[in-house]
PDB file of C-alpha atoms and ligand atoms in Angstrom:
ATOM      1  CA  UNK A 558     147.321 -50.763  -9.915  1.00 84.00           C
ATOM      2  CA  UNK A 559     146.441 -54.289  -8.586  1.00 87.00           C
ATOM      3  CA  UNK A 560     144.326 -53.005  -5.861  1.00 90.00           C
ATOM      4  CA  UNK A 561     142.424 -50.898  -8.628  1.00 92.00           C
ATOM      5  CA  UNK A 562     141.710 -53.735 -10.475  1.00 95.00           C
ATOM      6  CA  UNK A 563     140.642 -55.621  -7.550  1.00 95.00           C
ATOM      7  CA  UNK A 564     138.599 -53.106  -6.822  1.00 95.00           C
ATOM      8  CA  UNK A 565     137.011 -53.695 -10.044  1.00 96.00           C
ATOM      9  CA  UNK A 566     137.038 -57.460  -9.945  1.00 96.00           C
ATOM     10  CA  UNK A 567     139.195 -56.978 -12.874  1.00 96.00           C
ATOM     11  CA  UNK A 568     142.334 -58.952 -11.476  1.00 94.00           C
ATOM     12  CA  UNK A 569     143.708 -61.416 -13.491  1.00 92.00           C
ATOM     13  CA  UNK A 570     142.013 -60.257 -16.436  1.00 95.00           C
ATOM     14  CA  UNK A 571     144.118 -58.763 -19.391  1.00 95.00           C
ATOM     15  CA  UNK A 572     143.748 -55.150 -19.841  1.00 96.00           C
ATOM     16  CA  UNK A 573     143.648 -54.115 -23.408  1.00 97.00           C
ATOM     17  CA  UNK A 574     146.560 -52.233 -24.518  1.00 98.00           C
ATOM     18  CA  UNK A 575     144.007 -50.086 -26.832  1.00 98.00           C
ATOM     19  CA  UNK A 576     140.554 -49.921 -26.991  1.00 98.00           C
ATOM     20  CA  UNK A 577     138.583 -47.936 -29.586  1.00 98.00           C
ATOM     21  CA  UNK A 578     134.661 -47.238 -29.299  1.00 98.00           C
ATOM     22  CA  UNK A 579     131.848 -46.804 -31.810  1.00 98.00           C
ATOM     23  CA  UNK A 580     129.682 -44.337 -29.561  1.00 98.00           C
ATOM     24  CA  UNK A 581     126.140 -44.959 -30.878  1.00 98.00           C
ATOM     25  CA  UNK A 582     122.684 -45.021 -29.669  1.00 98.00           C
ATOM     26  CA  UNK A 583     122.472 -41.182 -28.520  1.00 98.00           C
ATOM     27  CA  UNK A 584     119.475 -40.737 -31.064  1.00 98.00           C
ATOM     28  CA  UNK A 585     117.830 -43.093 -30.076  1.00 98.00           C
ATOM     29  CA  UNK A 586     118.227 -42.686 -26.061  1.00 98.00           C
ATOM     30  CA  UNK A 587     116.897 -39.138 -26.846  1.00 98.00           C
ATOM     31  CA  UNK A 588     113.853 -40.654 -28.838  1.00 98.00           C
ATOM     32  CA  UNK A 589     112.839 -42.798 -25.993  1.00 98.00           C
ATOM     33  CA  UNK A 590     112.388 -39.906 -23.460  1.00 98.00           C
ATOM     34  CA  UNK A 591     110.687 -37.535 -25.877  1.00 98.00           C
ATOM     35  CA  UNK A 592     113.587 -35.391 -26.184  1.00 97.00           C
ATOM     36  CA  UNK A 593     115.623 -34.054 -29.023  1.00 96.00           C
ATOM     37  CA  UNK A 594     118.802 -35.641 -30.325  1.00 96.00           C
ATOM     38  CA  UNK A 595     121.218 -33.034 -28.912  1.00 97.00           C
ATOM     39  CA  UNK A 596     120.136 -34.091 -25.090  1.00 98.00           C
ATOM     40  CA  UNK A 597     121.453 -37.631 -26.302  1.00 98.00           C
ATOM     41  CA  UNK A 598     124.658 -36.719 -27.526  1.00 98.00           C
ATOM     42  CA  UNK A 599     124.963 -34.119 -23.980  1.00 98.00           C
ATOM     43  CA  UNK A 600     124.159 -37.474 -22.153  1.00 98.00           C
ATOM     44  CA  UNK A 601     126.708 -39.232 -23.875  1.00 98.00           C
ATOM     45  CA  UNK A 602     129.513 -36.881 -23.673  1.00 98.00           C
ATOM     46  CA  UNK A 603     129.210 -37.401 -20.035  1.00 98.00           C
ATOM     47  CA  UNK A 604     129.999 -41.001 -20.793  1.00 98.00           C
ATOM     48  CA  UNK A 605     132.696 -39.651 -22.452  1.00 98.00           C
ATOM     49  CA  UNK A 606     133.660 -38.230 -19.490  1.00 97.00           C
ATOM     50  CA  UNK A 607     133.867 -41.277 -17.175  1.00 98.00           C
ATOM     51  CA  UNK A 608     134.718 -43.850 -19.531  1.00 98.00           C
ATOM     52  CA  UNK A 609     138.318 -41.430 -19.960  1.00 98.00           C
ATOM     53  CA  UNK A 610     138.231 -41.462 -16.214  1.00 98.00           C
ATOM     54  CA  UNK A 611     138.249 -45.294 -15.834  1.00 98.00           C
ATOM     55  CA  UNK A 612     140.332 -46.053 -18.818  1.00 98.00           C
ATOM     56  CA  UNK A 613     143.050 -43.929 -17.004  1.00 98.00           C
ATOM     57  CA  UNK A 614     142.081 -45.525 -13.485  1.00 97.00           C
ATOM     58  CA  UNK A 615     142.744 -49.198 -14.751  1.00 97.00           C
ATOM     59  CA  UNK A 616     145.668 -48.240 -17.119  1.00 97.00           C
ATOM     60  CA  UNK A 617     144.676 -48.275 -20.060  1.00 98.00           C
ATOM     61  CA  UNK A 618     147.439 -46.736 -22.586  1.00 98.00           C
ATOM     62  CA  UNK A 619     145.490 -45.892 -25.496  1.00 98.00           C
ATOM     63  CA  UNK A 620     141.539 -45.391 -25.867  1.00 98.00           C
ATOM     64  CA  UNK A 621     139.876 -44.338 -29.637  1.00 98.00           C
ATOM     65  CA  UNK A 622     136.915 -42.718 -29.601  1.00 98.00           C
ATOM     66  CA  UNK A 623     134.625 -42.077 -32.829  1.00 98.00           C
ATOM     67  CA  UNK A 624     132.678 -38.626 -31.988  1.00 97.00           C
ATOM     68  CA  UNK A 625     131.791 -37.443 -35.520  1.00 97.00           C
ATOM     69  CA  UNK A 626     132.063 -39.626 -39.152  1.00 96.00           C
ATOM     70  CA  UNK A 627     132.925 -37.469 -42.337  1.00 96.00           C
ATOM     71  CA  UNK A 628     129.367 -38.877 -43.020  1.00 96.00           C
ATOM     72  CA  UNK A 629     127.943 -36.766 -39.798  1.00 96.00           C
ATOM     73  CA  UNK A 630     128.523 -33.316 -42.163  1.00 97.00           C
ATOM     74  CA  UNK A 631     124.962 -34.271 -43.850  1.00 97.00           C
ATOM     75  CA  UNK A 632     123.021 -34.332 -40.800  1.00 96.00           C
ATOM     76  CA  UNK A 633     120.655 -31.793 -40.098  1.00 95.00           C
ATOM     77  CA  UNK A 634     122.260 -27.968 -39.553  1.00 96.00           C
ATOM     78  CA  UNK A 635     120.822 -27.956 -36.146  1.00 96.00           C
ATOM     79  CA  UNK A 636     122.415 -31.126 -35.164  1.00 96.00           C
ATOM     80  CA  UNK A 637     125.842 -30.647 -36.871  1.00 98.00           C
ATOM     81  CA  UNK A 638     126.213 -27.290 -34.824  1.00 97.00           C
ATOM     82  CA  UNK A 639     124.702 -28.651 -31.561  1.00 97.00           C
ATOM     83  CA  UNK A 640     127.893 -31.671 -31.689  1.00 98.00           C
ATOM     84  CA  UNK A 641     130.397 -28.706 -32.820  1.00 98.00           C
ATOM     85  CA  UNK A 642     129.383 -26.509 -29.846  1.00 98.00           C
ATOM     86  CA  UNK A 643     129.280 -29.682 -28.029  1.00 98.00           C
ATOM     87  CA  UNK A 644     132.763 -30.515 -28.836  1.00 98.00           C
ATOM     88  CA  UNK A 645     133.923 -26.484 -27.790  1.00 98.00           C
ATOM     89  CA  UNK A 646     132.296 -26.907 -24.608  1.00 98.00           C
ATOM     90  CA  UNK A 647     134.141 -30.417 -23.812  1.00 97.00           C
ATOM     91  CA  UNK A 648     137.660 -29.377 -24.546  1.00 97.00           C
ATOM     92  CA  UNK A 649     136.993 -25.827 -22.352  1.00 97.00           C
ATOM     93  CA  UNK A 650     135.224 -28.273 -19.499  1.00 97.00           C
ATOM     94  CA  UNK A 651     138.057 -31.423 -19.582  1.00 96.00           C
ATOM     95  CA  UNK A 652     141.085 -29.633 -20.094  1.00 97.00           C
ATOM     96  CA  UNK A 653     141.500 -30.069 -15.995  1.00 97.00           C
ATOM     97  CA  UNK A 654     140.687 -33.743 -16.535  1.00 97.00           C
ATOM     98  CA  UNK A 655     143.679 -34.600 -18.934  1.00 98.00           C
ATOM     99  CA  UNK A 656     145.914 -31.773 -17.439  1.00 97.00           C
ATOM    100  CA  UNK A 657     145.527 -33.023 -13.939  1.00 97.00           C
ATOM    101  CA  UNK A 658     145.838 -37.059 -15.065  1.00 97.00           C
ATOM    102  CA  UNK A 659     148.368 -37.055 -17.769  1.00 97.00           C
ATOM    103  CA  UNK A 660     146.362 -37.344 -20.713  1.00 98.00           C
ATOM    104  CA  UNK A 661     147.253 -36.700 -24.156  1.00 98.00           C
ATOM    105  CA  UNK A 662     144.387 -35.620 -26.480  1.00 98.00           C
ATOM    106  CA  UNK A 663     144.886 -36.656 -30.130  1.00 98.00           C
ATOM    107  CA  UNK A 664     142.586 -35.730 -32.931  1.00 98.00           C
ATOM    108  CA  UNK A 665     142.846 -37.861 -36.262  1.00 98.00           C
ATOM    109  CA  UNK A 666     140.381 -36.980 -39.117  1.00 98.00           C
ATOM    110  CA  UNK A 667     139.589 -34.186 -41.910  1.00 98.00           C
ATOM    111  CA  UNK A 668     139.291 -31.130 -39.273  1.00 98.00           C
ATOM    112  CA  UNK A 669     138.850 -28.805 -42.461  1.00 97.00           C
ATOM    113  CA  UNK A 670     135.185 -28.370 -41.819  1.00 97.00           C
ATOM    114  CA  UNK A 671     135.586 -28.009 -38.090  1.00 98.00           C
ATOM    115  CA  UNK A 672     134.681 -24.112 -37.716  1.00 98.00           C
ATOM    116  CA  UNK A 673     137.984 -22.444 -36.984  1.00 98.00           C
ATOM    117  CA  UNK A 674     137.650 -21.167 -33.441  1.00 98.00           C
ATOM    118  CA  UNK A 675     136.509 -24.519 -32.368  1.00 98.00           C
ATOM    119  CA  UNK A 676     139.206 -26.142 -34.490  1.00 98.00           C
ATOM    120  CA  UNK A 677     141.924 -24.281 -33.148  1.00 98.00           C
ATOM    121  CA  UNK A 678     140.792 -24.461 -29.302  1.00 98.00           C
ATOM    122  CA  UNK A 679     140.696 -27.877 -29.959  1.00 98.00           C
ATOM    123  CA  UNK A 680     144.344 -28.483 -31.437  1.00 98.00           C
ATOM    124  CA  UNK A 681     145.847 -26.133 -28.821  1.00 98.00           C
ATOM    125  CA  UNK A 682     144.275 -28.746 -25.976  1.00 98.00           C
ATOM    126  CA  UNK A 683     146.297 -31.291 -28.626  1.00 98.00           C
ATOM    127  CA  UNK A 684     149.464 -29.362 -28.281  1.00 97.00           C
ATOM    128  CA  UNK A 685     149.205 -28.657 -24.441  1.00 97.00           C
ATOM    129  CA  UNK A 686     148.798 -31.962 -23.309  1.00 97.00           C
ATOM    130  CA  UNK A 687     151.124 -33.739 -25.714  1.00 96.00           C
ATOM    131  CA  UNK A 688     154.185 -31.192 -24.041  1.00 89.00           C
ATOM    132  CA  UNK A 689     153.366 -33.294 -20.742  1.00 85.00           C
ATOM    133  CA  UNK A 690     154.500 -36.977 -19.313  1.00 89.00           C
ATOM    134  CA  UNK A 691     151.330 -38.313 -20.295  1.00 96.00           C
ATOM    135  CA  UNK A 692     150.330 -41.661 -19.450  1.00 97.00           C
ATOM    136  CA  UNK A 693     147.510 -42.321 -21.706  1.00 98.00           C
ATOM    137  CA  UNK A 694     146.500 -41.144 -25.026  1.00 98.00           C
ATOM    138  CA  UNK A 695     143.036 -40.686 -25.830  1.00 98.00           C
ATOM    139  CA  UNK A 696     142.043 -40.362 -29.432  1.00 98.00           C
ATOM    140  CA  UNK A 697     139.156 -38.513 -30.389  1.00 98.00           C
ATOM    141  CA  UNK A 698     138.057 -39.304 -34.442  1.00 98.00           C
ATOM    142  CA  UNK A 699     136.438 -36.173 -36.018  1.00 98.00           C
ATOM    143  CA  UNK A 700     135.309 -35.777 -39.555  1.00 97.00           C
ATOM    144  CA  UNK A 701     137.094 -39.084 -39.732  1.00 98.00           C
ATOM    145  CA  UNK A 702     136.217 -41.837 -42.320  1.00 98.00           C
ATOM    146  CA  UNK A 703     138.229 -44.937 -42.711  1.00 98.00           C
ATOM    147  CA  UNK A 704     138.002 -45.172 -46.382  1.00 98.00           C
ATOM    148  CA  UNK A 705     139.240 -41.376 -46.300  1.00 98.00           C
ATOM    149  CA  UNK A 706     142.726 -41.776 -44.562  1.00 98.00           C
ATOM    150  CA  UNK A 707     143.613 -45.310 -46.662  1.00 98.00           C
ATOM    151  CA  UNK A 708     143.129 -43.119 -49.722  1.00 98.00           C
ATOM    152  CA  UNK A 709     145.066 -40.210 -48.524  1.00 98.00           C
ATOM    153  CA  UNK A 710     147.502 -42.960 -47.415  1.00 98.00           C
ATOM    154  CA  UNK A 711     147.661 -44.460 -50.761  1.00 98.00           C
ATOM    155  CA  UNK A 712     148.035 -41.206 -52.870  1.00 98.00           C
ATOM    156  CA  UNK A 713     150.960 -39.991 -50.009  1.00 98.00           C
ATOM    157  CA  UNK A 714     153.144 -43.003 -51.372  1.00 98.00           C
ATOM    158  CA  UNK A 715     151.873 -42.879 -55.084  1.00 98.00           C
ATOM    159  CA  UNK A 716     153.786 -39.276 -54.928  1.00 98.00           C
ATOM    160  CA  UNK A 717     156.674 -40.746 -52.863  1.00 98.00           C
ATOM    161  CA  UNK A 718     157.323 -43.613 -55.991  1.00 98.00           C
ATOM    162  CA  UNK A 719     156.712 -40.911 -58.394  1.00 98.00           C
ATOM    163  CA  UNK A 720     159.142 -38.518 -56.883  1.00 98.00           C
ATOM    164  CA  UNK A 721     162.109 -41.615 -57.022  1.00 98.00           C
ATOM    165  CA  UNK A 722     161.760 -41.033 -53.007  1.00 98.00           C
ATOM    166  CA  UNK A 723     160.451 -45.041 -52.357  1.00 98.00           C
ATOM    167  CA  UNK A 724     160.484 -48.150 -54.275  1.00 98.00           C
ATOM    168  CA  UNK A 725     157.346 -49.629 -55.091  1.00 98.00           C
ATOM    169  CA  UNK A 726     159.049 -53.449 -53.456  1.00 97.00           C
ATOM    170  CA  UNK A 727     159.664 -51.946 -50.246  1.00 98.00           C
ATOM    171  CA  UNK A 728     155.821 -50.877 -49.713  1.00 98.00           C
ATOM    172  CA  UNK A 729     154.940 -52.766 -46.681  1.00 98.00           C
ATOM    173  CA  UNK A 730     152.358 -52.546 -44.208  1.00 98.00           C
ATOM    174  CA  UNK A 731     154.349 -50.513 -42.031  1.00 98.00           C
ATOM    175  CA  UNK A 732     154.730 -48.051 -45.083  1.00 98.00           C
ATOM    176  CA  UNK A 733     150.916 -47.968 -44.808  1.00 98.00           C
ATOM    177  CA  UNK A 734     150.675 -47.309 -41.189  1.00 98.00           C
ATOM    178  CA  UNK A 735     153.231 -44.444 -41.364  1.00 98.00           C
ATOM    179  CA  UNK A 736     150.744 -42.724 -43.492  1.00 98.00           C
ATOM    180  CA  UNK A 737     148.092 -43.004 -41.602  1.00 98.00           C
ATOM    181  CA  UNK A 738     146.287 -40.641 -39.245  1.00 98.00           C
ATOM    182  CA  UNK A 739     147.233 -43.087 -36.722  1.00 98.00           C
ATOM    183  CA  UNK A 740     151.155 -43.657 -37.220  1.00 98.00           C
ATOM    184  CA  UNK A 741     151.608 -43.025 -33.580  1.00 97.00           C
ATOM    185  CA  UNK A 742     149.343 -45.342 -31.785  1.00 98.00           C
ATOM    186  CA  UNK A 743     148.909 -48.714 -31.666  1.00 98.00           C
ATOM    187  CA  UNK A 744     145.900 -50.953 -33.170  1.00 98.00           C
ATOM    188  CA  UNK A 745     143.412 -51.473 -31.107  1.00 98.00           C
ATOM    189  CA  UNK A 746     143.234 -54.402 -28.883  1.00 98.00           C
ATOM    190  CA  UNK A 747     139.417 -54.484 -28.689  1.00 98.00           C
ATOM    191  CA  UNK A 748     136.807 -52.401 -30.838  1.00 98.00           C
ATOM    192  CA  UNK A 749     133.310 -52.037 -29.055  1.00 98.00           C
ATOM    193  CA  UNK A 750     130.266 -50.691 -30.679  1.00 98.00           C
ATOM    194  CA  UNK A 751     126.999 -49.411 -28.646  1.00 98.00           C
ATOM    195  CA  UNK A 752     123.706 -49.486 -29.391  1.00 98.00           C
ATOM    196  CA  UNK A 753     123.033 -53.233 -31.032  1.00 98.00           C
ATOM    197  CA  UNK A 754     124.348 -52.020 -34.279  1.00 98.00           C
ATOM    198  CA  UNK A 755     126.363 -54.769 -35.905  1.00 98.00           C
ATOM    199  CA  UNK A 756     128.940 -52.942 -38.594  1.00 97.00           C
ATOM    200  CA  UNK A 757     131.847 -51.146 -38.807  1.00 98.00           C
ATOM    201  CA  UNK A 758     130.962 -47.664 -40.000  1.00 97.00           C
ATOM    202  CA  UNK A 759     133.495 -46.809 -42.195  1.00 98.00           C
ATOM    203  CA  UNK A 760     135.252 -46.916 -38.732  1.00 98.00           C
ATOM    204  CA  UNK A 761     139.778 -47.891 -38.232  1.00 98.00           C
ATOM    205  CA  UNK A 762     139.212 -50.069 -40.841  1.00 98.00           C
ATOM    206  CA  UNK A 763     142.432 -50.970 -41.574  1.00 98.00           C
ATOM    207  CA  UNK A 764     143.751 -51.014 -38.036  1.00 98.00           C
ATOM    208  CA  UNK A 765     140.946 -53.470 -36.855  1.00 98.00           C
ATOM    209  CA  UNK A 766     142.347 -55.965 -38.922  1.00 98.00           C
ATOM    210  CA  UNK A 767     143.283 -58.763 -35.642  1.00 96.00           C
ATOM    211  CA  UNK A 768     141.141 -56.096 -32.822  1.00 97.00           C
ATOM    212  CA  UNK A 769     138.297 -58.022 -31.073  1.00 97.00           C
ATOM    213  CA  UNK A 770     135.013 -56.752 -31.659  1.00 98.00           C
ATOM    214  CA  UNK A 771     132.373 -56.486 -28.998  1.00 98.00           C
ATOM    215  CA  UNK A 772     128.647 -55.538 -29.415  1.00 98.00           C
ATOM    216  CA  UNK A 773     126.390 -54.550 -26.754  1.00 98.00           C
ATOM    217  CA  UNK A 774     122.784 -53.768 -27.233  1.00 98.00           C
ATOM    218  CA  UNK A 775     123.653 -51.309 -24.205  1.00 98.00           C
ATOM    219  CA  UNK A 776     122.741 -47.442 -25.985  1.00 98.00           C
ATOM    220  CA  UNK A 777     125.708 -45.157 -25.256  1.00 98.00           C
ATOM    221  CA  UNK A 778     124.411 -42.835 -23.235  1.00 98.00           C
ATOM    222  CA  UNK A 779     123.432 -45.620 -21.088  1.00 98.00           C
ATOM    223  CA  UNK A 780     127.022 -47.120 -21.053  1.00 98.00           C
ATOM    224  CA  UNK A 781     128.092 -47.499 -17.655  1.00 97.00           C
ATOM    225  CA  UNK A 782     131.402 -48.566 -16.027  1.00 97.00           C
ATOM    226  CA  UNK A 783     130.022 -51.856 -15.332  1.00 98.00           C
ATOM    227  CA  UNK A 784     129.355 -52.225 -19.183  1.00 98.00           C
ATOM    228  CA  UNK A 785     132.856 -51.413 -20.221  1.00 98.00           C
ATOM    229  CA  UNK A 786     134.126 -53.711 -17.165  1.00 98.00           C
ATOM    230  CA  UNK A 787     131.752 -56.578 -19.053  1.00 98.00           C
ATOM    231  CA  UNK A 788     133.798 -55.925 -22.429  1.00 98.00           C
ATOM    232  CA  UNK A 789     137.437 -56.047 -21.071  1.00 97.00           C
ATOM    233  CA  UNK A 790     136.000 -59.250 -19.443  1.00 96.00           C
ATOM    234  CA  UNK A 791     135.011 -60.562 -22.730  1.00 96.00           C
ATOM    235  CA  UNK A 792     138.245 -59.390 -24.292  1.00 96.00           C
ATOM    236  CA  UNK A 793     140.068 -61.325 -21.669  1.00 95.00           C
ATOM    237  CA  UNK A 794     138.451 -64.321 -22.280  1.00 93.00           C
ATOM    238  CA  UNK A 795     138.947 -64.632 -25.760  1.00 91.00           C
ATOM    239  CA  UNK A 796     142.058 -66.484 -27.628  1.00 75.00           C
ATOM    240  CA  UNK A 797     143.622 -64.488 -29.410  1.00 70.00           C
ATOM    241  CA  UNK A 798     145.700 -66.114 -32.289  1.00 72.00           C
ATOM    242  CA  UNK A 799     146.645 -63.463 -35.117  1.00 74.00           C
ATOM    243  CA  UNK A 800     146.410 -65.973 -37.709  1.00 79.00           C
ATOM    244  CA  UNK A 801     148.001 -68.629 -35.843  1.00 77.00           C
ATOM    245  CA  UNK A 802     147.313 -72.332 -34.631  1.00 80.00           C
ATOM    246  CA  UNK A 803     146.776 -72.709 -31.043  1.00 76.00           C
ATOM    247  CA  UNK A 804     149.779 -75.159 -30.848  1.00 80.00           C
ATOM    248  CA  UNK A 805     151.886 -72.123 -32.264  1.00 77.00           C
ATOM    249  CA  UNK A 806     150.419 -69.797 -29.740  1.00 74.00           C
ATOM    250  CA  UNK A 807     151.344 -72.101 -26.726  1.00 76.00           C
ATOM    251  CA  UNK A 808     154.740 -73.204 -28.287  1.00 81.00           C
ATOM    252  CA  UNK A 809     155.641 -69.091 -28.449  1.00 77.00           C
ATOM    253  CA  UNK A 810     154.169 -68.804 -24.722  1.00 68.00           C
ATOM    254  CA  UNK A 811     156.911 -71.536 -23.596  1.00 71.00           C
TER     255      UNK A 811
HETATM  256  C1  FPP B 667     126.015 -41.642 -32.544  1.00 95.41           C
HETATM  257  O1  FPP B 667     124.709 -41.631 -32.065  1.00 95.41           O
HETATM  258  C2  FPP B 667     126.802 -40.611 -31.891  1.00 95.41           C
HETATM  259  C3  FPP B 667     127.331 -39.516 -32.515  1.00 95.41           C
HETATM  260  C4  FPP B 667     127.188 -39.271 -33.962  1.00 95.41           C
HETATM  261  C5  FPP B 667     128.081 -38.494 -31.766  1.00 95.41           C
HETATM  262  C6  FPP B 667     128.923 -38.982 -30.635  1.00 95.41           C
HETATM  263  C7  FPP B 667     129.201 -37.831 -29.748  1.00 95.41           C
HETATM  264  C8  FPP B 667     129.214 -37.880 -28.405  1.00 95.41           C
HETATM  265  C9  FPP B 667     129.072 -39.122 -27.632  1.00 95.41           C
HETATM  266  C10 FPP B 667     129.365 -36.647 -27.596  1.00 95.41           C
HETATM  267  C11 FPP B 667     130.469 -35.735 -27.976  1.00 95.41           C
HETATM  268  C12 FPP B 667     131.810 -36.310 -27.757  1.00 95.41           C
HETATM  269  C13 FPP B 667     132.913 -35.577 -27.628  1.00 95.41           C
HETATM  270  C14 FPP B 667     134.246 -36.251 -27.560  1.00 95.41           C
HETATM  271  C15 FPP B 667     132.872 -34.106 -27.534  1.00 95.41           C
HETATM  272  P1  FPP B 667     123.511 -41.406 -33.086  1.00 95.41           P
HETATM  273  O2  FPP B 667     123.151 -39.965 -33.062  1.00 95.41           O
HETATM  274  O3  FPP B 667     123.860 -41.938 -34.436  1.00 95.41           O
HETATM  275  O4  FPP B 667     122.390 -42.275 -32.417  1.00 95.41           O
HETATM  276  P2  FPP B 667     121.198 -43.045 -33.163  1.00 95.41           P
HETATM  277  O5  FPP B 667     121.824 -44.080 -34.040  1.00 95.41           O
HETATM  278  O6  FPP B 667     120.434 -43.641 -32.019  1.00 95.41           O
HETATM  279  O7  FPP B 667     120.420 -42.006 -33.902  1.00 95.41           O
END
């Protein structure tokens, strides 16, 4: 591992645990070549492709991609089923990629509207490469909205206190996170978005509550290694405190 990094010029630095990504920009790429928004999101699944690749290269445990918002439904038909059959064709091309390296593929979201065949391709990929030793776990958020999940949380325990099954004093923040579509994974270490948007998006919102954030102005289709390298730079350089005073920070690093 510490010759990979070298390779990188990533030794020394601190590799996030988990990062999650905000994969925007693939309009707009599209737009600037005269071409039409489904060549932008082709062009970015690529990204997908060797972003996964890297992340597993370096060791990263845990990475959290958002592919389609339960917002995304409203877009136009033809766009909606060009990122479906986009999504079919990914899990029937990069099943060898997370076979072959050990990755787990996790879906959180509403996958209700997903059509079925794609749906269940996609969950059987799920099941397959959870049944393995896998060394990384890469997240992919469909028909996922933040807003969404903390609801479903919230209304999952409103039924446990009405049912006698949980007392309304022992509702904690792990309580929360057991509801969530994320129970199983970590927060994320680092959140980057693409494209020089500067929000959220309705996007992990309560798991991002200590992440970094990191904005590049870098369109995802665009976003090379060397981009991602530049934000678990960043990352690295930054204190990170979770509330704390430095002097408490150093004390607990004695
Ligand atoms: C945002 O760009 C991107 C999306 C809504 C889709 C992201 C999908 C991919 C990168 C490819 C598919 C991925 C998988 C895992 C199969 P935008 O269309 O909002 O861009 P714009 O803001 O420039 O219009």
């Amino acid at each position: 591992m510490k010759e990979r990094l070298e390779k990188y010029g990533l030794n020394g630095y601190t590799i996030p645990e988990h990062i999650a990504i905000i994969m925007d920009g693939n309009g707009r790429w599209a737009k600037k070549r005269l071409r039409n928004r489904l060549k932008g999101h082709t062009e970015g699944e690529k990204r997908v492709d060797e972003i996964v690749r890297f992340s597993r290269e370096i060791g990263i445990k845990f990475l959290t991609l958002y592919a389609f918002s339960s917002e995304n439904w409203s877009r136009p038909e033809d766009e909606v089923k060009g990122l479906m059959s986009l999504l079919a064709q990914s899990v029937k091309k990069r099943r060898g990629l997370l076979l072959d390296n050990n990755i787990r593929l996790n879906f959180i979201g509403d996958l209700s509207n997903v059509p079925e065949k794609i749906r269940e391709a996609a969950l059987a990929l799920s099941e397959e490469t959870a049944s393995q030793n896998y060394e990384m776990t890469l997240t992919v958020a469909l028909g996922y909205g933040s807003r969404d999940e903390i609801l479903k949380a919230v209304k999952d325990i409103a039924v446990q206190v009405k049912n006698g099954e949980l007392n309304v004093d022992d509702i904690d923040a792990q309580t929360m996170k057991s509801h969530l579509y994320t129970h199983d994974i970590p927060d994320p270490d680092l959140m980057i978005r693409t494209s020089g948007e500067i929000r959220i998006s309705n996007y992990l919102l309560w798991q991002i509550a200590y992440s970094e954030l990191y904005f590049t102005d870098v369109l995802w289709p665009d976003f090379k290694k060397e981009n991602f390298i530049d934000a678990i730079k960043e990352y690295s350089n930054r204190e990170r405190r979770f509330g704390k005073t430095t002097e408490q920070i150093d004390k607990e690093l004695k």
